[in-house]
Coordinates of C-alpha atoms and ligand atoms in Angstrom, one line a residue:
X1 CA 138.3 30.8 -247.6
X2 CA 137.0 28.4 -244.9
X3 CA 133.1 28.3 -243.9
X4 CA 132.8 29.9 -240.6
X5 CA 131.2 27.9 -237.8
X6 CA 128.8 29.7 -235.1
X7 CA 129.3 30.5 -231.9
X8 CA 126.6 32.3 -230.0
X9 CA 125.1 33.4 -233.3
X10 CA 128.5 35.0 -234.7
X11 CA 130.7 33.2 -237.4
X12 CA 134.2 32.5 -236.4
X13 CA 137.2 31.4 -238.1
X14 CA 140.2 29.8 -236.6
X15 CA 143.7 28.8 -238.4
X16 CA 142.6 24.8 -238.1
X17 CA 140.4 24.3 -240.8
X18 CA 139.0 20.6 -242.2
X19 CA 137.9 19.0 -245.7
X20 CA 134.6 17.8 -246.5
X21 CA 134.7 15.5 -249.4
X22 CA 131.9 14.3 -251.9
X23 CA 132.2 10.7 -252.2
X24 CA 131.7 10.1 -255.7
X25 CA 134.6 11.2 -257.0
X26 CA 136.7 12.3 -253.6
X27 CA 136.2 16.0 -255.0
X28 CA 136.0 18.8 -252.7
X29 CA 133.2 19.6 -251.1
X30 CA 134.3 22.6 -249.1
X31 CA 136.2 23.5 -246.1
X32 CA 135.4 24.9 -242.7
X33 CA 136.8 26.4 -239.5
X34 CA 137.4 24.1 -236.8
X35 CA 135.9 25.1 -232.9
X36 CA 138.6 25.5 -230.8
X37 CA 138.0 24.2 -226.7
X38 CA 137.5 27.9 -226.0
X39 CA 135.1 28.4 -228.8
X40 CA 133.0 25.5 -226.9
X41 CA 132.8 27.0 -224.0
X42 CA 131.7 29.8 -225.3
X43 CA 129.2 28.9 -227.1
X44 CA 127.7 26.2 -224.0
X45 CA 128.3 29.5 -221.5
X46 CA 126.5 32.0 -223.7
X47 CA 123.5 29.2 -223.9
X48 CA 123.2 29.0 -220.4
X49 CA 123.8 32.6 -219.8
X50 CA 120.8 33.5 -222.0
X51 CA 118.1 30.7 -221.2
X52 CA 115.8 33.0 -219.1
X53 CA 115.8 35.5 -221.4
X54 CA 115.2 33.3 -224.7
X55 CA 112.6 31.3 -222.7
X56 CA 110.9 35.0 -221.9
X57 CA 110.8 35.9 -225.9
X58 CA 107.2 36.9 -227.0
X59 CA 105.7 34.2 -229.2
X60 CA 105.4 36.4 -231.9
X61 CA 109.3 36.9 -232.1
X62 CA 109.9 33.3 -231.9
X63 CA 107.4 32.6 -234.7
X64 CA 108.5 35.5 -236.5
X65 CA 112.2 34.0 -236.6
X66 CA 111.0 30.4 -237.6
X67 CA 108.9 31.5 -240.5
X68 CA 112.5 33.9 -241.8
X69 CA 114.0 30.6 -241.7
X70 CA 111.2 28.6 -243.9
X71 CA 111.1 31.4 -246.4
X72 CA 115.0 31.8 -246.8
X73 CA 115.6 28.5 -247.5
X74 CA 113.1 28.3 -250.1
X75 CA 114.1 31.2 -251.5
X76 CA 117.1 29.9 -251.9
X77 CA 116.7 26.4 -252.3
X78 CA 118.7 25.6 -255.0
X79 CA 122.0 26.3 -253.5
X80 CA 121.1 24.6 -250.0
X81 CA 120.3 21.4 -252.1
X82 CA 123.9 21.6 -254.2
X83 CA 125.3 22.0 -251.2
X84 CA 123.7 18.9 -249.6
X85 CA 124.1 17.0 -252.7
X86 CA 127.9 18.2 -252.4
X87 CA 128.9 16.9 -249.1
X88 CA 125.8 14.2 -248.3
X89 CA 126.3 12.8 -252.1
X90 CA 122.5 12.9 -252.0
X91 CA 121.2 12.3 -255.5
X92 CA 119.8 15.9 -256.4
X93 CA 116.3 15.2 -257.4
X94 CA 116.0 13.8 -253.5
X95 CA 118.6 17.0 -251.8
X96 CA 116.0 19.6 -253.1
X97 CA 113.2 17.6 -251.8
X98 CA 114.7 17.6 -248.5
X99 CA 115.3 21.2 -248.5
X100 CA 111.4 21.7 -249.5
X101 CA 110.5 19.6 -246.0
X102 CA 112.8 21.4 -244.0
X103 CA 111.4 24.7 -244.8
X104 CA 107.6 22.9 -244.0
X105 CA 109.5 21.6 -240.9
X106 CA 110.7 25.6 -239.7
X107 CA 107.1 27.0 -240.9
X108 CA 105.3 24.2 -238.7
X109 CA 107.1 25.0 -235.9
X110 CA 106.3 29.0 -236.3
X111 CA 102.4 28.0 -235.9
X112 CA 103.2 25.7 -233.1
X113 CA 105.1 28.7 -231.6
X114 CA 102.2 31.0 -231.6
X115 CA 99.2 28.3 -230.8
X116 CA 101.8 26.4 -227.6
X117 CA 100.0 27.5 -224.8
X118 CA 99.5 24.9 -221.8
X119 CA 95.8 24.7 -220.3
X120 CA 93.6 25.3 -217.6
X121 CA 92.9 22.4 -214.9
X122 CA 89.5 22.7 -212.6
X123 CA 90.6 21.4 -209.3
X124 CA 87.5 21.6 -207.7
X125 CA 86.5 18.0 -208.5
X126 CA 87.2 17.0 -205.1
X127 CA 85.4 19.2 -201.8
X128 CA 89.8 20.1 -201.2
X129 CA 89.9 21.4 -204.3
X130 CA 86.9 23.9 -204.6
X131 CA 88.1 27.3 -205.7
X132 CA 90.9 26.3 -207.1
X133 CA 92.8 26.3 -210.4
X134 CA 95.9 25.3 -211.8
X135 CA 97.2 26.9 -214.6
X136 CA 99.8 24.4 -216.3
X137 CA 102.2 26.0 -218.6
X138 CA 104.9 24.7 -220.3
X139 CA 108.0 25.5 -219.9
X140 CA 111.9 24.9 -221.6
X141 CA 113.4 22.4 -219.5
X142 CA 117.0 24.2 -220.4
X143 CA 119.6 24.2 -223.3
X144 CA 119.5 21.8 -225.7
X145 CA 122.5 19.6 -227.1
X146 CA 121.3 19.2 -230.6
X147 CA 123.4 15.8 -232.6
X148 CA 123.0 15.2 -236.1
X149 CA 123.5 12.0 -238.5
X150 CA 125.1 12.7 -242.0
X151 CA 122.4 11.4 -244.2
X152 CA 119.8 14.8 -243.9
X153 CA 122.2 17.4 -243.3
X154 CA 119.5 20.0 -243.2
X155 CA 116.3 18.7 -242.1
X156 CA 117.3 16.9 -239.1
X157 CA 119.4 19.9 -238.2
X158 CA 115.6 21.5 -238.5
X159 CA 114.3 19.2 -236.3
X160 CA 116.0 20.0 -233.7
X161 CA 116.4 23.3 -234.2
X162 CA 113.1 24.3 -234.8
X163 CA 111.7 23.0 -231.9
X164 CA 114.0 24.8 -230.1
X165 CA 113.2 28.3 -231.0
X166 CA 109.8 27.7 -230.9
X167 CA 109.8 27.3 -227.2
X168 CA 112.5 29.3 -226.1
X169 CA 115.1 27.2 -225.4
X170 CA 118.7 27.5 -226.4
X171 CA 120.6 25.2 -228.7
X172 CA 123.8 24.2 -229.1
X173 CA 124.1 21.9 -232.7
X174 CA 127.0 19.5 -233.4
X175 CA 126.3 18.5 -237.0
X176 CA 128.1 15.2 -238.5
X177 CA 131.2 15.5 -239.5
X178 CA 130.5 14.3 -243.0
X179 CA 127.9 17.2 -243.4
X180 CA 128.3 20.0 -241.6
X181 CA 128.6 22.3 -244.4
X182 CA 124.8 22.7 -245.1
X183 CA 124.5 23.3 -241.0
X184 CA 126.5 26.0 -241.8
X185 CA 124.7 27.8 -244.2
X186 CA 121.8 27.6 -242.2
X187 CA 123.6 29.4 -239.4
X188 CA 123.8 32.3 -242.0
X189 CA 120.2 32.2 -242.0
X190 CA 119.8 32.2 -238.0
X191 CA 121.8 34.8 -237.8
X192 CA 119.4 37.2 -239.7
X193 CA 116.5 36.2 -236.9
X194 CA 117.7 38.7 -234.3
X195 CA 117.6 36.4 -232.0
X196 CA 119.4 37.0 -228.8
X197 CA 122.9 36.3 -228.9
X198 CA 123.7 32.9 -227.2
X199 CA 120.3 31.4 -228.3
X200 CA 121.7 28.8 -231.1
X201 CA 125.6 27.7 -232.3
X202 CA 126.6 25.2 -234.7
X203 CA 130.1 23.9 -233.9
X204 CA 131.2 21.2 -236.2
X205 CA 133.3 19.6 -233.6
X206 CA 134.4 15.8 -233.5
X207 CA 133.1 12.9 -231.5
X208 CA 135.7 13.7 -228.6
X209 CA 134.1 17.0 -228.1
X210 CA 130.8 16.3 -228.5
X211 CA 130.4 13.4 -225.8
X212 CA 132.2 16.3 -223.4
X213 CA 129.1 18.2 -224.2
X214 CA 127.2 15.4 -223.7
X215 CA 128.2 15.2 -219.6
X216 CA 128.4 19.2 -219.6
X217 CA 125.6 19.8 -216.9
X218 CA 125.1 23.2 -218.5
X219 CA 122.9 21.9 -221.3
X220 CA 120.2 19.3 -220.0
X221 CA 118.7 18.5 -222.5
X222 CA 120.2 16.1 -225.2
X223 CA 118.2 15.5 -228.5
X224 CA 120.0 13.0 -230.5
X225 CA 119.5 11.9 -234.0
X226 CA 121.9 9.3 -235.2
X227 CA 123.1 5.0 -234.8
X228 CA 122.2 2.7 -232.0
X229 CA 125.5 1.9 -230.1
X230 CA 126.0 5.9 -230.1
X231 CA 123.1 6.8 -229.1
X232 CA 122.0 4.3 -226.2
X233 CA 126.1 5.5 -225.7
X234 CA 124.6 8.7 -224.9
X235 CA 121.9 7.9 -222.8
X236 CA 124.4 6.0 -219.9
X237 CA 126.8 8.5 -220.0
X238 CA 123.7 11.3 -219.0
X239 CA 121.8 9.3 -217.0
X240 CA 120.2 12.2 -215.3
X241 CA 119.4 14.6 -218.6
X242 CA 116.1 14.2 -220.7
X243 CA 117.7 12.3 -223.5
X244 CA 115.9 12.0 -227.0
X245 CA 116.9 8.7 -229.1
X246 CA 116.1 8.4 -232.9
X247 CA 117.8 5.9 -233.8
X248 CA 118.1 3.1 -236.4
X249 CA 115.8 0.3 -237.9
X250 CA 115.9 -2.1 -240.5
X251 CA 112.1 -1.2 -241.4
X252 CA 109.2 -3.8 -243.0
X253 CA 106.6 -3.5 -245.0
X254 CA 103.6 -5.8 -245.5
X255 CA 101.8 -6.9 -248.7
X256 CA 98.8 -8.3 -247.5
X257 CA 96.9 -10.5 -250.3
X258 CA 93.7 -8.2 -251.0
X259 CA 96.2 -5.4 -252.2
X260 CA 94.7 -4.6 -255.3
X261 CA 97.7 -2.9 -257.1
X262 CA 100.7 -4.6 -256.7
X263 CA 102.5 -2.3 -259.9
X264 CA 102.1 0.7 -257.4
X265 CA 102.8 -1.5 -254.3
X266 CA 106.4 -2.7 -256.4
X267 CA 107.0 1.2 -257.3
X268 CA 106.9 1.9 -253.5
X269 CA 109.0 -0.3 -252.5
X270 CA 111.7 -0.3 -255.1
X271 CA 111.9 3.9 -255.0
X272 CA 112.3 3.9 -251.0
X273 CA 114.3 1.1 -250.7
X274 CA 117.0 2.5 -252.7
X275 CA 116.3 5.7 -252.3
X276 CA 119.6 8.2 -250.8
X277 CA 121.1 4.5 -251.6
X278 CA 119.3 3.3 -248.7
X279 CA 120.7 5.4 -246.0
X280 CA 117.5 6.3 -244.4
X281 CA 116.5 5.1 -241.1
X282 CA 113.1 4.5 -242.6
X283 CA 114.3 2.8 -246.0
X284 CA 112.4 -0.6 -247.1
X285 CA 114.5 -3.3 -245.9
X286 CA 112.7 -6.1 -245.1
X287 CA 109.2 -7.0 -247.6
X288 CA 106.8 -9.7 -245.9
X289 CA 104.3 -10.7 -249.3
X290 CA 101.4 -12.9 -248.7
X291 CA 102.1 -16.4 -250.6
X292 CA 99.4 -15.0 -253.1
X293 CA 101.3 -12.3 -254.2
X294 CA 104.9 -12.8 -253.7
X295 CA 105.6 -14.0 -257.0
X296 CA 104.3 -11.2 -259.4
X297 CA 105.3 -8.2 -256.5
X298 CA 108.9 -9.9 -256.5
X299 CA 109.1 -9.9 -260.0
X300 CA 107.8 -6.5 -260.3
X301 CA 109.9 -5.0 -257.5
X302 CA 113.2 -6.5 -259.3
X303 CA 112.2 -5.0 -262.7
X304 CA 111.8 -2.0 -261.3
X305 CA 115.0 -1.6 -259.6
X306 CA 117.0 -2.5 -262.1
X307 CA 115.2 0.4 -264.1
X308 CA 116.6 2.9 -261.6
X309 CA 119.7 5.1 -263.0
X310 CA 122.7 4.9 -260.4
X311 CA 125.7 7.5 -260.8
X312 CA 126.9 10.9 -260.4
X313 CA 124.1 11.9 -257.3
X314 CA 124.6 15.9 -259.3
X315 CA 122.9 14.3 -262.4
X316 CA 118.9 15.1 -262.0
X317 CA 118.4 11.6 -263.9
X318 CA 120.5 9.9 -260.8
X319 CA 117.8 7.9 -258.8
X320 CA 120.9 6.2 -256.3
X321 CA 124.0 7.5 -255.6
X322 CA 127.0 6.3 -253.6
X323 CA 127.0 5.8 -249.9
X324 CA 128.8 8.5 -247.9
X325 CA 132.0 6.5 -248.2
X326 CA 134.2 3.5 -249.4
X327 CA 134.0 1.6 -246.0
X328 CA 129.8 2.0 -245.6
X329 CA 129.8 0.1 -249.4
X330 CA 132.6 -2.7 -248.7
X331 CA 130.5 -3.4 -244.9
X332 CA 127.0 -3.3 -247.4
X333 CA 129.1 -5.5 -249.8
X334 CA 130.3 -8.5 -247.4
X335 CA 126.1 -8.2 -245.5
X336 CA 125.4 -9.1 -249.4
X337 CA 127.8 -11.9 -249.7
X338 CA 127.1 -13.0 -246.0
X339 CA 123.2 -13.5 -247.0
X340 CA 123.8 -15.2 -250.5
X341 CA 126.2 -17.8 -248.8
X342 CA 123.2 -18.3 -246.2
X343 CA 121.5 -19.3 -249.0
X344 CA 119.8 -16.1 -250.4
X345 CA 119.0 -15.6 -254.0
X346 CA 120.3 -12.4 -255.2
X347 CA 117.9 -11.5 -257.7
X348 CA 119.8 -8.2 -259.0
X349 CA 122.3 -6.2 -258.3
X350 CA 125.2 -6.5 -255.8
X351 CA 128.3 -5.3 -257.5
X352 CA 130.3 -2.2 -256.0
X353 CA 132.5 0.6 -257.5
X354 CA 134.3 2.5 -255.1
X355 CA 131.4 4.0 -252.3
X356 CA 128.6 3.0 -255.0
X357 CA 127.0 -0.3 -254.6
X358 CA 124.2 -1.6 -257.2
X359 CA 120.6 -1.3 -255.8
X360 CA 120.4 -5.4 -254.8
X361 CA 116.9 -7.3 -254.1
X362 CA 118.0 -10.6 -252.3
X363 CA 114.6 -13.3 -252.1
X364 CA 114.6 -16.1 -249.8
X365 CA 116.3 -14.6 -247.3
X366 CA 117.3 -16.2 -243.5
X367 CA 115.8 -14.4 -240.8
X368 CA 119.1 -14.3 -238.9
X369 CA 121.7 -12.5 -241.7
X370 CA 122.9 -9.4 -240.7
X371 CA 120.6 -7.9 -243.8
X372 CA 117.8 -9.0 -242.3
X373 CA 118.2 -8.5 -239.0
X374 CA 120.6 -5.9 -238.1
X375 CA 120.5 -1.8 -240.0
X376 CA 121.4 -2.2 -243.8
X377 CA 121.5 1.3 -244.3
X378 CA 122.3 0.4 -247.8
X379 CA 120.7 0.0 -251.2
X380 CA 119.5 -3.7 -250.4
X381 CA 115.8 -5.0 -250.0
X382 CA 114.8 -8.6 -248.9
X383 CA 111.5 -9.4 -250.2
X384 CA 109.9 -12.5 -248.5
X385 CA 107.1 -15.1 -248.9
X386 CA 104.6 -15.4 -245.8
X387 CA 101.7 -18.1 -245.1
X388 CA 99.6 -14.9 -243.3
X389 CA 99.5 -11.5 -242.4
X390 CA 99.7 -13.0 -239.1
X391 CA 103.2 -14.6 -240.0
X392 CA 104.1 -11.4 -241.6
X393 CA 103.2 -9.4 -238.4
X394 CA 104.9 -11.5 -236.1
X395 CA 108.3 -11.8 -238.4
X396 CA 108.1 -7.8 -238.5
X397 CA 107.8 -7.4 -234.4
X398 CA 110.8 -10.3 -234.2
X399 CA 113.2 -7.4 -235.1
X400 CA 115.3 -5.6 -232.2
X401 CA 114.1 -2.2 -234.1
X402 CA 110.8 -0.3 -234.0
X403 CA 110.3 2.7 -236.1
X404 CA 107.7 2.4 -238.8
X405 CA 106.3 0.2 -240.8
X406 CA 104.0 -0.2 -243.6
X407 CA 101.0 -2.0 -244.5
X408 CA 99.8 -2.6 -248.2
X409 CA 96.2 -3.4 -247.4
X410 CA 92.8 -2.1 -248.1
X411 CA 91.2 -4.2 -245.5
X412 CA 90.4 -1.8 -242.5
X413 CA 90.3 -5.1 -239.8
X414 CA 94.0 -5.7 -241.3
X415 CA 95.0 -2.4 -241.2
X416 CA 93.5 -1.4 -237.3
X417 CA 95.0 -4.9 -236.6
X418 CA 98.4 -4.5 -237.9
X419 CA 98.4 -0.9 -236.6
X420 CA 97.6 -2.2 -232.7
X421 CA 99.7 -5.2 -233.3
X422 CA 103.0 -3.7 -234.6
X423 CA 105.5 -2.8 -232.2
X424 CA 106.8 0.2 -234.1
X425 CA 106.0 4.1 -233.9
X426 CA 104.2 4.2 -236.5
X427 CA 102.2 2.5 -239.2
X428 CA 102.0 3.6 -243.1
X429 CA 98.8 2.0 -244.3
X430 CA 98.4 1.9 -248.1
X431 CA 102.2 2.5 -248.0
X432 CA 106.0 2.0 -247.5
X433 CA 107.0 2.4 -244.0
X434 CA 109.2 5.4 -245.7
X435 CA 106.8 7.9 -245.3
X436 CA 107.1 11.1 -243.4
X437 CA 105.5 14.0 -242.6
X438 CA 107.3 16.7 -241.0
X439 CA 104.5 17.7 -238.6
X440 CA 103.5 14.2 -237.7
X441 CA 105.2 12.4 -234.5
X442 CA 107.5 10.5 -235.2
X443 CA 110.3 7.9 -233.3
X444 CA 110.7 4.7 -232.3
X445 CA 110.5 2.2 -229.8
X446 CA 112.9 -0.9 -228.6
X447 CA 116.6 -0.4 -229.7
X448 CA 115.0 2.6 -232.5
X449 CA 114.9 4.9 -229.6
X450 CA 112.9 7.1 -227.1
X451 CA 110.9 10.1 -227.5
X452 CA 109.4 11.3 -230.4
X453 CA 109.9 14.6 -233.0
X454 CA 107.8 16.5 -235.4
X455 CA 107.2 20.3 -234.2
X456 CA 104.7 19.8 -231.7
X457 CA 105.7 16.5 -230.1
X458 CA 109.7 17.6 -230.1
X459 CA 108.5 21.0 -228.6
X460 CA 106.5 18.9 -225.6
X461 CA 109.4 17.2 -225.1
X462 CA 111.6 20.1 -224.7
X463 CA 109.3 21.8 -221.8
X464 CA 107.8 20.5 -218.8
X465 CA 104.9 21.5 -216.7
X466 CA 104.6 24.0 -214.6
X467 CA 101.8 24.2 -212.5
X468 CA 100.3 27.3 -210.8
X469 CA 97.5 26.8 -208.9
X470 CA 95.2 29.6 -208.4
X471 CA 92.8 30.1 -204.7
X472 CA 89.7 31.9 -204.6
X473 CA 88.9 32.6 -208.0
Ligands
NAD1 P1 126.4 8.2 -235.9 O1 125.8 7.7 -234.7 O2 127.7 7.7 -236.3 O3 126.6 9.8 -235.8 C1 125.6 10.7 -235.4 C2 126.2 11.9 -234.7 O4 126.7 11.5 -233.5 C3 127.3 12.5 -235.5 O5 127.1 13.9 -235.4 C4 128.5 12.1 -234.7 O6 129.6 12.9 -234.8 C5 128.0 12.0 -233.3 N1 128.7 11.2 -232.4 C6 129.4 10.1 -232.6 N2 130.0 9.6 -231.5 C7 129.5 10.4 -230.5 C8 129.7 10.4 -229.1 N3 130.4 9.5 -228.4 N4 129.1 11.4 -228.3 C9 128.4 12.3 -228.9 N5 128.2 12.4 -230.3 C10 128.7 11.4 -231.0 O7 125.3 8.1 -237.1 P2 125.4 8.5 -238.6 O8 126.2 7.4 -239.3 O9 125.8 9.9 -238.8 O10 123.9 8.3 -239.1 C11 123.3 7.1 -239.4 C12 122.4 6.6 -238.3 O11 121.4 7.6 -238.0 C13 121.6 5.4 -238.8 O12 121.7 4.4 -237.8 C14 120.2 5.9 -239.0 O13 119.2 5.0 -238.9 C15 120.2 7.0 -237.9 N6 119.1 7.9 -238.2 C16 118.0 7.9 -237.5 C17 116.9 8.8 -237.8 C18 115.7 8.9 -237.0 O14 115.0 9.9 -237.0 N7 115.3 7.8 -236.2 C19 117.1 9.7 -238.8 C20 118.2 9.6 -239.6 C21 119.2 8.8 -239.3

């Protein structure tokens, strides 16, 4: 039977149905039900239908939901991370780590939920003002269009879900087409909330139908997680809506010469380069080591990548699976072959069997190859001698992309430095630029993107003000 897709919190089935496949071995993943037009509609209607009433919901019912949410999915854990191993071919170890942040992710947005409160503004600071108040709430600026990339299947999905719930504002979720399965499931999890009908749907529909929904005036708000063409795509097509961009990178780290451990340094590095085969928009791709310590970190980095296991991502001793399919490996493959004829040395790696390519570290790399300068999203780091942190900093803010970065450096002058210098949303000091936390903000800036997520900042940039200002008190 085919996995049943949401509309307005109920599962429907239609006759059309579509495979997901795990790309590995091209076996089946599962199958769903595909939205019909009418099924769109009604899921987009019934959003806008109930926005008044799911923005009226106490907080306690809100927060109530969001924390059933976090405690389901870690109940059952272990079958959301198969099934995000399944379709995202997600090495295991990494697809039950996810589904440990996602349920942090819901149960951060419950306390947001019940502490989101606005605040009180004196106005009498000016003779015009005296007696006067304003009382600034917040409020949902309308139904969200929630878009989803393949490569966390259920985090992101909580990311914008979340947020959503916790202020009241309905959301529609079109989750990639590669993984929509574990969106799915989740929907099974929703639906045991009691929220009011129309508040969320997950409709697995295809990029046709989902850049109608991105024009459909009914649903203002558009968060989008996903590539750069697509998503600045989005942003000119809704040039009215508040539009949410996170986007791509091809994210840096810095080794700056007092690091004092360059074995944990390597460790970093090697483990979220390659990690989910480098298909995180926050994977190591670009290494900037001070002249000091780029040969020994080099060195180390390479022996420790070529210690990581690759294979079947359902294996718990898989460290780098394939990529999520044939055509993302062959595009890594010719970026490879394009740097080494540039003149790159490929220190390891850089063969490919079907979707899997080998975790590759490439030295001496040209600033201008597509590995380099464009998204990798691949298993492929570029580790690189510098004269300076200064060098380092400047090659790091030469990049189109701004999303994090990290800085290996006990100094604290380096790291304020580096951290009001770099042009990025944030700055990992003492680590990879890999490093999230669910609650933190975090987005980018330049071609990465606009806005920023984590519970609290994604649920401020859901609502707007509204002011009520209060005479004679
Ligand atoms: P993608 O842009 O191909 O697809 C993302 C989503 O957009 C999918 O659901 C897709 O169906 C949908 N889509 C495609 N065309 C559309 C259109 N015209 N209108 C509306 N929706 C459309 O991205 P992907 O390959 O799934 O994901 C990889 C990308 O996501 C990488 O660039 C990665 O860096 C980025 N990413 C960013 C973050 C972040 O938080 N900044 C996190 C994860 C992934």
């Amino acid at each position: 039977m085919s996995t049943p897709f949401w509309v307005a919190g109920k599962p429907v089935t239609r006759a059309e149905t579509a495979v997901v496949r795990h790309s590995y071995d091209d076996s089946e993943a599962g199958t769903h039900a595909v939205p019909a037009d009418a099924d769109v509609e009604e899921a987009v209607a019934a959003a806008h239908a109930v926005r008044a009433e799911a923005a009226a919901l106490p907080a306690h019912v809100r927060a109530g939901a969001l924390d059933h949410v976090s405690r389901a999915l870690t109940e059952r854990a272990e079958e959301f991370a198969a099934l995000i191993t399944a379709e995202s071919a997600k090495p295991i170890k990494w697809a039950r780590a996810e589904v440990g942040r996602a349920a942090s992710t819901f149960r951060w947005a419950a306390e947001e939920a019940r502490r989101f409160a606005g605040e009180l503004q004196r106005l009498d600071t000016d003779p015009g003002g005296t007696g006067r108040f304003a009382l600034v709430r917040r409020v949902p600026r309308g139904p969200v269009l929630g878009i989803t990339p393949f490569n966390f299947p259920l985090n992101l999905v909580a990311h914008k879900v979340a947020p959503a719930i916790a202020v009241g504002a309905p959301i529609v979720l079109k989750p990639a087409p590669a993984t929509p399965l574990t969106a799915l499931a989740l929907g099974e999890v929703l639906a045991e909330t009691g929220l009011p009908a129309g508040s969320w749907s997950v409709l697995p529909v295809g990029n046709d139908a989902a850049a109608r929904l991105v024009t459909d005036p009914r649903l203002p708000v558009v968060s989008f997680t996903g590539s750069v063409p697509v998503g600045w795509g989005i942003r000119d097509a809704a040039p009215r809506k508040h539009v949410t961009l996170e986007l791509g990178g091809n994210a840096a780290v810095i080794v700056a010469p007092d690091w004092p451990d360059l074995d944990f340094a390597a460790e970093r590095i090697a483990t979220f380069a390659m990690y989910q085969a480098g298909q995180s928009c926050i994977s190591v791709q670009r290494v900037y080591a001070h002249a000091d310590v780029f040969g020994e970190l080099s060195e180390r980095v390479v022996a420790k990548v070529r210690a990581l296991g690759t294979g079947d991502p359902r294996s718990p001793r898989t460290d780098v699976g394939p990529l999520i399919n044939t055509a993302a490996a062959r595009r890594v493959e010719s970026w490879i072959d394009e740097a080494v004829a540039a003149g790159a040395r490929r220190d390891t790696g850089g063969g490919r069997h079907g979707a899997t390519v080998a975790p590759t570290v490439l030295t001496h790399v040209p600033e201008d190859v597509s590995v380099q300068a464009d998204e990798v999203f691949g298993p492929v780091v570029s580790v690189n001698r510098v004269a300076s942190v200064d060098e380092a900093l400047r090659l790091v803010n030469a990049s189109r992309f701004g999303l994090q970065a990290g800085v290996f450096t006990r100094d604290l002058p380096t790291a304020f430095h580096a951290s009001a210098t770099l042009d990025v949303g944030g700055v990992v000091v003492g680590d990879v630029p890999s490093f999230r936390a669910d609650q933190m903000p975090y987005g980018g800036v330049k071609d990465s993107g606009v806005g920023r997520e984590g519970p609290a900042a994604a649920m401020t940039d859901l609502t707007e003000e509204r002011v009520t200002v209060l005479t004679g008190l």
